[in-house]
Tab-separated table of C-alpha atoms and ligand atoms in Angstrom:
chain	number	residue	atom	x	y	z
A	6	UNK	CA	61.652	1.482	-33.966
A	7	UNK	CA	60.344	4.806	-32.668
A	8	UNK	CA	57.579	4.698	-35.206
A	9	UNK	CA	56.642	1.186	-34.125
A	10	UNK	CA	56.484	2.190	-30.435
A	11	UNK	CA	54.427	5.215	-31.388
A	12	UNK	CA	52.046	2.953	-33.292
A	13	UNK	CA	51.733	0.625	-30.350
A	14	UNK	CA	50.982	3.490	-28.004
A	15	UNK	CA	48.522	4.886	-30.486
A	16	UNK	CA	46.836	1.518	-30.860
A	17	UNK	CA	46.516	0.873	-27.142
A	18	UNK	CA	45.384	4.452	-26.508
A	19	UNK	CA	42.766	4.319	-29.213
A	20	UNK	CA	41.454	0.946	-28.097
A	21	UNK	CA	41.256	2.337	-24.578
A	22	UNK	CA	39.338	5.312	-25.943
A	23	UNK	CA	36.972	3.058	-27.855
A	24	UNK	CA	36.405	0.969	-24.757
A	25	UNK	CA	35.711	4.046	-22.684
A	26	UNK	CA	33.372	5.426	-25.324
A	27	UNK	CA	31.482	2.144	-25.552
A	28	UNK	CA	31.233	1.969	-21.786
A	29	UNK	CA	29.993	5.530	-21.700
A	30	UNK	CA	27.367	4.882	-24.359
A	31	UNK	CA	26.302	1.731	-22.557
A	32	UNK	CA	25.938	3.582	-19.274
A	33	UNK	CA	24.069	6.421	-20.955
A	34	UNK	CA	21.613	4.060	-22.597
A	35	UNK	CA	21.091	2.021	-19.462
A	36	UNK	CA	20.678	5.000	-17.219
A	37	UNK	CA	18.471	6.827	-19.645
A	38	UNK	CA	16.064	4.082	-20.567
A	39	UNK	CA	15.857	2.333	-17.268
A	40	UNK	CA	16.573	4.936	-14.705
A	41	UNK	CA	13.399	4.305	-12.822
A	42	UNK	CA	12.399	0.814	-13.608
A	43	UNK	CA	15.610	-1.110	-13.977
A	44	UNK	CA	15.598	-3.246	-10.924
A	45	UNK	CA	11.865	-3.593	-10.720
A	46	UNK	CA	11.316	-4.797	-14.253
A	47	UNK	CA	14.462	-6.877	-14.630
A	48	UNK	CA	12.885	-9.761	-12.789
A	49	UNK	CA	9.809	-9.802	-14.983
A	50	UNK	CA	11.232	-8.924	-18.361
A	51	UNK	CA	12.135	-12.488	-19.076
A	52	UNK	CA	8.464	-13.325	-19.263
A	53	UNK	CA	7.028	-11.614	-22.290
A	54	UNK	CA	3.847	-13.537	-22.979
A	55	UNK	CA	0.799	-12.548	-21.036
A	56	UNK	CA	-1.794	-14.920	-19.802
A	57	UNK	CA	-5.136	-14.471	-21.511
A	58	UNK	CA	-8.047	-15.600	-19.391
A	59	UNK	CA	-11.130	-17.028	-21.007
A	60	UNK	CA	-13.840	-14.465	-21.549
A	61	UNK	CA	-11.373	-11.808	-22.506
A	62	UNK	CA	-12.646	-10.710	-25.830
A	63	UNK	CA	-10.039	-8.843	-27.739
A	64	UNK	CA	-6.618	-9.959	-26.619
A	65	UNK	CA	-5.162	-7.951	-29.501
A	66	UNK	CA	-6.464	-4.828	-27.873
A	67	UNK	CA	-3.999	-4.934	-25.025
A	68	UNK	CA	-2.631	-1.525	-24.423
A	69	UNK	CA	1.134	-1.292	-24.554
A	70	UNK	CA	2.620	-1.337	-21.091
A	71	UNK	CA	3.701	2.047	-19.940
A	72	UNK	CA	6.838	1.913	-17.953
A	73	UNK	CA	6.520	5.460	-16.763
A	74	UNK	CA	3.007	6.636	-17.207
A	75	UNK	CA	3.584	9.734	-15.144
A	76	UNK	CA	5.589	12.606	-16.515
A	77	UNK	CA	9.068	12.609	-15.161
A	78	UNK	CA	9.161	16.161	-14.045
A	79	UNK	CA	9.531	17.844	-10.739
A	80	UNK	CA	6.691	20.268	-11.301
A	81	UNK	CA	3.880	18.350	-9.710
A	82	UNK	CA	3.857	17.068	-6.165
A	83	UNK	CA	3.304	13.404	-6.750
A	84	UNK	CA	5.632	13.244	-9.763
A	85	UNK	CA	8.382	14.870	-7.752
A	86	UNK	CA	7.911	12.479	-4.852
A	87	UNK	CA	7.946	9.445	-7.113
A	88	UNK	CA	11.026	10.625	-8.966
A	89	UNK	CA	12.806	11.052	-5.671
A	90	UNK	CA	11.755	7.592	-4.519
A	91	UNK	CA	12.812	6.016	-7.810
A	92	UNK	CA	16.290	7.455	-7.368
A	93	UNK	CA	16.571	5.603	-4.084
A	94	UNK	CA	15.557	2.377	-5.767
A	95	UNK	CA	17.815	2.864	-8.752
A	96	UNK	CA	20.298	-0.008	-8.836
A	97	UNK	CA	22.980	2.045	-10.546
A	98	UNK	CA	22.803	5.029	-8.257
A	99	UNK	CA	22.282	2.968	-5.123
A	100	UNK	CA	23.903	-0.378	-5.795
A	101	UNK	CA	24.493	-1.102	-2.122
A	102	UNK	CA	20.757	-1.004	-1.458
A	103	UNK	CA	19.707	-3.143	-4.383
A	104	UNK	CA	20.266	-6.558	-2.841
A	105	UNK	CA	18.384	-5.720	0.291
A	106	UNK	CA	15.288	-4.457	-1.504
A	107	UNK	CA	13.690	-7.793	-2.137
A	108	UNK	CA	13.771	-8.994	1.409
A	109	UNK	CA	13.645	-5.849	3.465
A	110	UNK	CA	10.223	-4.261	3.406
A	111	UNK	CA	10.994	-1.971	6.341
A	112	UNK	CA	13.864	-0.477	4.383
A	113	UNK	CA	11.594	0.209	1.447
A	114	UNK	CA	8.970	1.751	3.702
A	115	UNK	CA	11.570	4.001	5.281
A	116	UNK	CA	12.305	5.451	1.824
A	117	UNK	CA	8.665	6.397	1.478
A	118	UNK	CA	8.799	8.422	4.659
A	119	UNK	CA	12.202	9.814	3.887
A	120	UNK	CA	11.344	11.077	0.394
A	121	UNK	CA	8.085	12.485	1.688
A	122	UNK	CA	9.877	14.530	4.345
A	123	UNK	CA	12.543	15.602	1.890
A	124	UNK	CA	10.191	16.776	-0.853
A	125	UNK	CA	7.570	18.465	1.325
A	126	UNK	CA	10.339	20.502	2.975
A	127	UNK	CA	11.380	22.081	-0.346
A	128	UNK	CA	10.419	25.741	-0.708
A	129	UNK	CA	9.069	25.192	-4.220
A	130	UNK	CA	6.843	22.412	-2.917
A	131	UNK	CA	5.662	24.438	0.045
A	132	UNK	CA	4.368	27.038	-2.396
A	133	UNK	CA	2.638	24.359	-4.458
A	134	UNK	CA	1.145	22.896	-1.330
A	135	UNK	CA	-0.683	26.131	-0.622
A	136	UNK	CA	-2.281	25.998	-4.067
A	137	UNK	CA	-3.726	22.537	-3.528
A	138	UNK	CA	-7.391	22.178	-2.585
A	139	UNK	CA	-8.074	21.330	1.049
A	140	UNK	CA	-8.621	17.596	0.631
A	141	UNK	CA	-5.425	17.180	-1.396
A	142	UNK	CA	-3.505	19.176	1.208
A	143	UNK	CA	-4.820	16.807	3.810
A	144	UNK	CA	-3.787	13.874	1.655
A	145	UNK	CA	-0.296	15.223	1.033
A	146	UNK	CA	0.298	15.885	4.728
A	147	UNK	CA	-0.347	12.248	5.582
A	148	UNK	CA	0.781	10.369	2.514
A	149	UNK	CA	4.125	9.428	4.062
A	150	UNK	CA	2.391	7.225	6.592
A	151	UNK	CA	0.822	3.879	5.854
A	152	UNK	CA	1.497	1.763	8.925
A	153	UNK	CA	-1.802	2.321	10.698
A	154	UNK	CA	-2.654	-0.076	13.537
A	155	UNK	CA	-5.450	-2.625	13.270
A	156	UNK	CA	-8.469	-1.909	15.510
A	157	UNK	CA	-10.570	-4.983	14.781
A	158	UNK	CA	-9.756	-8.105	12.817
A	159	UNK	CA	-10.858	-11.702	12.348
A	160	UNK	CA	-9.387	-14.110	14.923
A	161	UNK	CA	-5.659	-14.636	14.631
A	162	UNK	CA	-4.456	-16.143	11.344
A	163	UNK	CA	-8.038	-16.626	10.202
A	164	UNK	CA	-8.592	-15.350	6.722
A	165	UNK	CA	-12.047	-13.843	7.350
A	166	UNK	CA	-15.403	-15.493	7.975
A	167	UNK	CA	-15.772	-19.093	6.788
A	168	UNK	CA	-14.651	-22.522	7.959
A	169	UNK	CA	-11.734	-22.800	10.262
A	170	UNK	CA	-10.101	-26.050	9.210
A	171	UNK	CA	-6.488	-25.592	8.286
A	172	UNK	CA	-6.499	-28.101	5.446
A	173	UNK	CA	-9.121	-26.236	3.414
A	174	UNK	CA	-8.062	-24.259	0.389
A	175	UNK	CA	-10.557	-21.425	-0.020
A	176	UNK	CA	-11.285	-20.649	-3.638
A	177	UNK	CA	-11.994	-16.991	-3.075
A	178	UNK	CA	-11.880	-14.349	-0.383
A	179	UNK	CA	-14.508	-11.645	-0.768
A	180	UNK	CA	-12.868	-8.428	0.428
A	181	UNK	CA	-15.387	-5.613	0.562
A	182	UNK	CA	-14.680	-1.960	1.196
A	183	UNK	CA	-17.291	-0.520	3.492
A	184	UNK	CA	-17.615	2.081	6.242
A	185	UNK	CA	-18.851	1.926	9.831
A	186	UNK	CA	-22.318	3.340	9.212
A	187	UNK	CA	-23.065	0.985	6.293
A	188	UNK	CA	-24.280	-1.873	8.484
A	189	UNK	CA	-27.291	-2.430	6.192
A	190	UNK	CA	-25.036	-2.930	3.195
A	191	UNK	CA	-22.915	-5.457	5.065
A	192	UNK	CA	-25.925	-7.338	6.310
A	193	UNK	CA	-27.490	-7.507	2.845
A	194	UNK	CA	-24.206	-8.827	1.452
A	195	UNK	CA	-23.844	-11.445	4.210
A	196	UNK	CA	-27.331	-12.746	3.472
A	197	UNK	CA	-27.030	-12.777	-0.300
A	198	UNK	CA	-24.019	-12.794	-2.590
A	199	UNK	CA	-21.429	-12.676	0.175
A	200	UNK	CA	-22.163	-15.937	1.975
A	201	UNK	CA	-19.036	-17.492	3.448
A	202	UNK	CA	-18.268	-21.153	4.117
A	203	UNK	CA	-19.023	-24.079	1.860
A	204	UNK	CA	-20.823	-22.832	-1.244
A	205	UNK	CA	-22.396	-25.222	-3.725
A	206	UNK	CA	-23.109	-24.004	-7.238
A	207	UNK	CA	-25.443	-26.079	-9.402
A	208	UNK	CA	-24.622	-26.185	-13.070
A	209	UNK	CA	-26.078	-27.977	-16.042
A	210	UNK	CA	-25.440	-28.360	-19.723
A	211	UNK	CA	-27.574	-29.901	-22.453
A	212	UNK	CA	-26.423	-33.339	-21.461
A	213	UNK	CA	-25.676	-33.353	-17.744
A	214	UNK	CA	-25.989	-31.691	-14.354
A	215	UNK	CA	-23.179	-31.190	-11.858
A	216	UNK	CA	-22.264	-29.162	-8.813
A	217	UNK	CA	-19.220	-27.135	-7.892
A	218	UNK	CA	-18.337	-27.228	-4.168
A	219	UNK	CA	-15.953	-24.541	-2.988
A	220	UNK	CA	-14.981	-22.681	0.186
A	221	UNK	CA	-15.512	-18.960	0.310
A	222	UNK	CA	-14.258	-16.448	2.857
A	223	UNK	CA	-15.379	-12.914	3.529
A	224	UNK	CA	-13.877	-9.817	5.097
A	225	UNK	CA	-15.009	-6.187	5.271
A	226	UNK	CA	-12.401	-3.430	5.078
A	227	UNK	CA	-12.991	-0.315	7.165
A	228	UNK	CA	-11.349	2.809	8.440
A	229	UNK	CA	-12.703	4.935	11.262
A	230	UNK	CA	-15.750	7.126	10.923
A	231	UNK	CA	-14.414	10.430	12.202
A	232	UNK	CA	-17.845	11.859	12.910
A	233	UNK	CA	-18.316	9.615	15.887
A	234	UNK	CA	-16.680	9.842	19.283
A	235	UNK	CA	-13.755	7.562	19.867
A	236	UNK	CA	-15.110	5.731	22.902
A	237	UNK	CA	-18.572	4.589	21.982
A	238	UNK	CA	-17.973	4.271	18.275
A	239	UNK	CA	-16.595	0.816	18.397
A	240	UNK	CA	-19.124	-0.849	20.675
A	241	UNK	CA	-21.534	-1.838	17.908
A	242	UNK	CA	-18.868	-2.637	15.400
A	243	UNK	CA	-16.958	-4.691	17.961
A	244	UNK	CA	-20.117	-6.691	18.588
A	245	UNK	CA	-20.582	-7.184	14.876
A	246	UNK	CA	-16.973	-8.280	14.625
A	247	UNK	CA	-17.390	-10.881	17.403
A	248	UNK	CA	-20.541	-12.206	15.836
A	249	UNK	CA	-19.445	-12.473	12.198
A	250	UNK	CA	-15.639	-12.472	12.463
A	251	UNK	CA	-15.416	-10.625	9.181
A	252	UNK	CA	-14.461	-7.085	10.237
A	253	UNK	CA	-11.008	-5.728	9.446
A	254	UNK	CA	-10.678	-2.146	10.658
A	255	UNK	CA	-7.683	0.160	10.797
A	256	UNK	CA	-7.075	3.327	12.719
A	257	UNK	CA	-7.364	5.942	9.982
A	258	UNK	CA	-10.146	8.289	8.886
A	259	UNK	CA	-12.449	6.602	6.421
A	260	UNK	CA	-12.415	9.304	3.742
A	261	UNK	CA	-12.458	8.974	-0.033
A	262	UNK	CA	-8.784	9.862	-0.425
A	263	UNK	CA	-7.832	7.367	2.278
A	264	UNK	CA	-9.358	4.408	0.435
A	265	UNK	CA	-5.959	3.578	-1.054
A	266	UNK	CA	-4.784	2.723	2.443
A	267	UNK	CA	-7.349	-0.069	2.521
A	268	UNK	CA	-5.723	-1.756	-0.475
A	269	UNK	CA	-2.214	-1.364	0.867
A	270	UNK	CA	-3.077	-2.561	4.367
A	271	UNK	CA	-5.284	-5.327	3.027
A	272	UNK	CA	-2.374	-6.732	0.981
A	273	UNK	CA	-0.276	-6.633	4.103
A	274	UNK	CA	-2.886	-8.480	6.156
A	275	UNK	CA	-3.628	-10.942	3.352
A	276	UNK	CA	0.040	-11.841	2.949
A	277	UNK	CA	0.212	-12.736	6.631
A	278	UNK	CA	-3.197	-14.336	7.215
A	279	UNK	CA	-4.327	-15.992	3.997
A	280	UNK	CA	-1.597	-18.359	2.963
A	281	UNK	CA	-3.538	-20.659	0.674
A	282	UNK	CA	-6.463	-18.603	-0.639
A	283	UNK	CA	-6.515	-18.847	-4.421
A	284	UNK	CA	-8.394	-15.707	-5.449
A	285	UNK	CA	-9.551	-12.375	-4.142
A	286	UNK	CA	-12.709	-10.629	-5.161
A	287	UNK	CA	-12.365	-7.009	-4.084
A	288	UNK	CA	-15.513	-4.943	-4.312
A	289	UNK	CA	-17.507	-2.060	-2.904
A	290	UNK	CA	-20.466	-2.477	-0.583
A	291	UNK	CA	-22.944	-1.077	-3.116
A	292	UNK	CA	-22.659	-3.719	-5.820
A	293	UNK	CA	-24.629	-6.793	-6.757
A	294	UNK	CA	-22.508	-9.844	-7.498
A	295	UNK	CA	-23.560	-13.002	-9.273
A	296	UNK	CA	-21.380	-15.164	-7.043
A	297	UNK	CA	-22.252	-18.463	-8.798
A	298	UNK	CA	-20.884	-17.011	-12.045
A	299	UNK	CA	-17.731	-15.801	-10.314
A	300	UNK	CA	-17.197	-19.190	-8.681
A	301	UNK	CA	-17.747	-21.070	-11.946
A	302	UNK	CA	-15.330	-18.777	-13.769
A	303	UNK	CA	-12.616	-19.109	-11.133
A	304	UNK	CA	-13.001	-22.885	-10.798
A	305	UNK	CA	-12.702	-23.209	-14.563
A	306	UNK	CA	-9.464	-21.227	-14.486
A	307	UNK	CA	-7.980	-23.743	-12.091
A	308	UNK	CA	-8.742	-26.510	-14.579
A	309	UNK	CA	-6.619	-24.897	-17.285
A	310	UNK	CA	-3.078	-26.186	-17.757
A	311	UNK	CA	-0.428	-24.722	-15.403
A	312	UNK	CA	-2.756	-22.684	-13.195
A	313	UNK	CA	0.002	-21.776	-10.745
A	314	UNK	CA	2.033	-20.183	-13.490
A	315	UNK	CA	-0.848	-18.368	-15.143
A	316	UNK	CA	-2.321	-17.073	-11.930
A	317	UNK	CA	0.846	-15.317	-10.913
A	318	UNK	CA	-0.315	-12.425	-13.120
A	319	UNK	CA	-4.073	-12.709	-12.906
A	320	UNK	CA	-6.270	-9.618	-12.549
A	321	UNK	CA	-9.642	-9.106	-14.197
A	322	UNK	CA	-11.767	-5.976	-14.107
A	323	UNK	CA	-13.517	-3.291	-16.057
A	324	UNK	CA	-10.395	-1.756	-17.517
A	325	UNK	CA	-9.995	1.942	-18.227
A	326	UNK	CA	-7.023	2.819	-20.403
A	327	UNK	CA	-4.968	5.924	-20.926
A	328	UNK	CA	-7.274	8.128	-18.903
A	329	UNK	CA	-6.404	11.689	-18.017
A	330	UNK	CA	-6.859	12.850	-14.455
A	331	UNK	CA	-10.124	14.605	-13.739
A	332	UNK	CA	-9.471	18.347	-13.828
A	333	UNK	CA	-12.951	19.548	-12.858
A	334	UNK	CA	-12.544	21.008	-9.432
A	335	UNK	CA	-16.069	20.170	-8.293
A	336	UNK	CA	-15.638	16.430	-8.886
A	337	UNK	CA	-14.740	14.037	-6.092
A	338	UNK	CA	-12.089	12.593	-8.407
A	339	UNK	CA	-10.507	16.008	-8.991
A	340	UNK	CA	-6.721	15.875	-9.113
A	341	UNK	CA	-5.025	19.194	-9.809
A	342	UNK	CA	-2.044	19.775	-12.104
A	343	UNK	CA	-0.002	20.899	-9.153
A	344	UNK	CA	-0.516	17.434	-7.717
A	345	UNK	CA	-0.136	15.096	-10.694
A	346	UNK	CA	0.787	15.467	-14.370
A	347	UNK	CA	0.629	12.758	-17.019
A	348	UNK	CA	-1.887	10.050	-17.776
A	349	UNK	CA	-3.107	7.285	-15.547
A	350	UNK	CA	-1.902	3.769	-16.275
A	351	UNK	CA	-4.514	1.174	-17.247
A	352	UNK	CA	-6.640	0.515	-14.189
A	353	UNK	CA	-9.835	-1.269	-13.240
A	354	UNK	CA	-12.751	1.031	-12.512
A	355	UNK	CA	-14.706	0.951	-9.286
A	356	UNK	CA	-17.159	-1.765	-8.464
A	357	UNK	CA	-15.080	-4.870	-8.252
A	358	UNK	CA	-12.043	-6.771	-9.458
A	359	UNK	CA	-10.821	-10.343	-9.349
A	360	UNK	CA	-7.194	-11.229	-8.811
A	361	UNK	CA	-5.113	-14.102	-7.573
A	362	UNK	CA	-3.719	-14.533	-4.066
A	363	UNK	CA	-0.253	-14.879	-5.567
A	364	UNK	CA	-0.627	-11.523	-7.252
A	365	UNK	CA	-1.815	-9.931	-3.992
A	366	UNK	CA	1.488	-10.894	-2.426
A	367	UNK	CA	3.419	-9.387	-5.318
A	368	UNK	CA	1.342	-6.219	-5.075
A	369	UNK	CA	2.151	-6.111	-1.377
A	370	UNK	CA	5.837	-6.185	-2.191
A	371	UNK	CA	5.767	-3.620	-4.975
A	372	UNK	CA	3.459	-1.200	-3.157
A	373	UNK	CA	6.373	0.136	-1.118
A	374	UNK	CA	7.964	1.478	-4.277
A	375	UNK	CA	4.966	3.608	-5.247
A	376	UNK	CA	3.800	6.655	-3.328
A	377	UNK	CA	0.184	6.606	-2.221
A	378	UNK	CA	-2.215	8.084	-4.742
A	379	UNK	CA	-5.558	9.587	-3.668
A	380	UNK	CA	-7.620	7.498	-6.117
A	381	UNK	CA	-7.451	3.882	-4.964
A	382	UNK	CA	-8.165	2.193	-8.314
A	383	UNK	CA	-5.462	4.243	-10.006
A	384	UNK	CA	-2.961	3.298	-7.304
A	385	UNK	CA	-3.639	-0.402	-7.929
A	386	UNK	CA	-3.116	0.278	-11.656
A	387	UNK	CA	0.182	1.974	-10.867
A	388	UNK	CA	1.356	-1.061	-8.904
A	389	UNK	CA	0.322	-3.327	-11.793
A	390	UNK	CA	2.306	-1.148	-14.199
A	391	UNK	CA	5.294	-1.401	-11.888
A	392	UNK	CA	5.009	-5.170	-12.003
A	393	UNK	CA	4.866	-4.864	-15.788
A	394	UNK	CA	1.489	-6.601	-15.897
A	395	UNK	CA	-1.618	-6.156	-18.004
A	396	UNK	CA	-5.071	-6.144	-16.486
A	397	UNK	CA	-7.629	-8.249	-18.285
A	398	UNK	CA	-10.838	-6.547	-19.288
A	399	UNK	CA	-14.052	-8.483	-18.777
A	400	UNK	CA	-17.372	-7.254	-20.199
A	401	UNK	CA	-19.360	-9.045	-17.472
A	402	UNK	CA	-18.167	-6.486	-14.923
A	403	UNK	CA	-20.555	-3.566	-15.217
A	404	UNK	CA	-19.102	-0.520	-13.521
A	405	UNK	CA	-21.564	1.754	-15.293
A	406	UNK	CA	-24.698	-0.395	-15.105
A	407	UNK	CA	-26.478	-2.242	-17.912
A	408	UNK	CA	-26.909	-0.623	-21.314
A	409	UNK	CA	-30.339	0.976	-21.518
A	410	UNK	CA	-33.253	-1.446	-21.504
A	411	UNK	CA	-31.162	-4.549	-21.002
A	412	UNK	CA	-31.736	-4.846	-17.292
A	413	UNK	CA	-35.419	-5.604	-17.909
A	414	UNK	CA	-34.648	-8.871	-19.717
A	415	UNK	CA	-35.540	-11.772	-17.429
A	416	UNK	CA	-32.072	-13.325	-17.514
A	417	UNK	CA	-29.992	-10.125	-17.494
A	418	UNK	CA	-28.471	-10.749	-14.065
A	419	UNK	CA	-27.429	-14.244	-15.072
A	420	UNK	CA	-25.038	-12.869	-17.687
A	421	UNK	CA	-22.827	-10.796	-15.384
A	422	UNK	CA	-20.236	-10.991	-12.642
A	423	UNK	CA	-21.341	-7.775	-11.025
A	424	UNK	CA	-23.150	-4.521	-11.465
A	425	UNK	CA	-22.381	-1.301	-9.613
A	426	UNK	CA	-24.743	0.866	-7.588
A	427	UNK	CA	-27.393	-1.214	-5.946
A	428	UNK	CA	-28.932	-0.430	-2.555
A	429	UNK	CA	-29.142	-3.047	0.217
A	430	UNK	CA	-32.855	-3.438	-0.501
A	431	UNK	CA	-32.234	-3.946	-4.213
A	432	UNK	CA	-29.466	-6.433	-3.465
A	433	UNK	CA	-31.837	-8.599	-1.445
A	434	UNK	CA	-34.588	-8.404	-4.072
A	435	UNK	CA	-32.225	-9.155	-6.924
A	436	UNK	CA	-30.708	-12.126	-5.138
A	437	UNK	CA	-34.164	-13.589	-4.557
A	438	UNK	CA	-35.134	-13.064	-8.184
A	439	UNK	CA	-31.901	-14.531	-9.431
A	440	UNK	CA	-32.318	-17.663	-7.352
A	441	UNK	CA	-35.869	-18.087	-8.618
A	442	UNK	CA	-34.923	-17.772	-12.282
A	443	UNK	CA	-32.039	-20.250	-12.120
A	444	UNK	CA	-34.065	-22.974	-13.830
A	445	UNK	CA	-35.189	-20.671	-16.592
A	446	UNK	CA	-31.813	-19.043	-17.284
A	447	UNK	CA	-29.353	-21.938	-16.858
A	448	UNK	CA	-27.960	-21.686	-20.382
A	449	UNK	CA	-27.278	-17.938	-20.489
A	450	UNK	CA	-23.621	-17.235	-21.268
A	451	UNK	CA	-21.656	-14.339	-19.760
A	452	UNK	CA	-21.915	-10.950	-21.444
A	453	UNK	CA	-19.543	-10.406	-24.309
A	454	UNK	CA	-19.680	-6.716	-25.059
B	507	NAG	C1	-6.382	9.824	6.373
B	507	NAG	O1	-6.330	9.320	7.692
B	507	NAG	C2	-5.455	10.015	8.544
B	507	NAG	C3	-5.364	9.285	9.863
B	507	NAG	O2	-6.595	9.153	10.479
B	507	NAG	C4	-5.961	11.444	8.706
B	507	NAG	O3	-5.134	12.174	9.574
B	507	NAG	C5	-6.025	12.109	7.337
B	507	NAG	O4	-6.590	13.376	7.443
B	507	NAG	C6	-6.804	11.284	6.354
B	507	NAG	N1	-6.593	11.803	5.023
B	507	NAG	C7	-7.556	12.286	4.263
B	507	NAG	C8	-7.159	12.803	2.916
B	507	NAG	O5	-8.718	12.322	4.609
B	508	NAG	C1	-12.728	25.855	-9.938
B	508	NAG	O1	-12.480	26.168	-11.291
B	508	NAG	C2	-13.131	27.332	-11.748
B	508	NAG	C3	-12.919	27.475	-13.247
B	508	NAG	O2	-11.879	26.715	-13.719
B	508	NAG	C4	-12.610	28.540	-10.960
B	508	NAG	O3	-13.263	29.728	-11.379
B	508	NAG	C5	-12.842	28.323	-9.473
B	508	NAG	O4	-12.283	29.356	-8.713
B	508	NAG	C6	-12.265	26.995	-9.021
B	508	NAG	N1	-12.649	26.724	-7.633
B	508	NAG	C7	-11.790	26.382	-6.694
B	508	NAG	C8	-12.367	26.111	-5.346
B	508	NAG	O5	-10.605	26.300	-6.892
């Protein structure tokens, strides 16, 4: 009898132990592998196949997605901040917050400020702060704030310049980063590749001719030029804004390290003002864009099966993978080891990118879970990594100009989406030339390498 009772106790005790051990192992594994990304990725894990857009050459060359591309240490400023923020968003550590995250953007934004205050107040971080170069110090001091007021914007609920009718579905919004003094760039763009309204693209094949009719919108993204006095600075720009209705300006200094704010605030504005715009082309004001090629490409995408589903993830650019931060202290991209350690996630280099309106809204949501990063393109890559999404590389986006000698070929500009670094004067000349050679170059395909 006694032996039997002892066996029963032993059995129940050992099964309890096994249960506890299993639970412990489970918790360890979950916490360890997912500590930062659990709640963010859970929603998207179910979908494992990635949409491959036409024109993407080597789909096998996709880089593996990096869940945590940054090093999880508390040595560097940004890494420490992000680690702190991730703890707030961790569903295991902060279960009571988890349900609210999806809906409550203010709550998420308050974590950004909170972790920023918390980390910058640490003695170890104060010492590191002093070692940062001046521009990074400036960045760090302000990186907790991202709710800058709008100074100028297109008329209420109007998604940039273009037609006003509510029932139109614009194919693409051209969102161009510029600065106050670059009026010439804006004007050249308005007159050439950046025309808004109804745009008609003429196409032909060996057997037929047809036209693509789409609606295009345009908006310029600006901060404030701090060299000018507050009062008179806005007079000219305000006039420009009234005339073209394509100026979107916020109240922050328009410096290189503040460019990330333009993306974050643009997503915010877009989510509120551009309900039915299908695509965004985001570019700089010193690029030449073959808009007919972009329009043809995007219209073709909409003809593929299940566009709504595919476009949820859609971003195309000139993709840079597994890059290390620039450690040369005389470069404008310099990021010191005291600020960031680890590699950058895959990101699209400067010049221009194409992505869907649906994705812009998702980026808007996720951006509150990533601390601002001084290099804007890298920040967008970080948000994409957080959404567990791959960027699609397209060889027709030339961030680093044509390969030597190729530009001279008469149809070179007909084979691209865009090329970086062209002056306003060049933009106007190139646009004229491109229009003239349409007949001669109609059958040139997009670049493939
Ligand atoms: C960004 O803009 C804010 C607000 O105008 C300014 O205080 C800050 O110095 C700017 N940051 C950088 C790195 O230039
Ligand atoms: C930049 O780096 C060089 C060599 O690494 C160093 O000698 C120099 O002091 C640095 N300059 C600044 C401003 O930190």
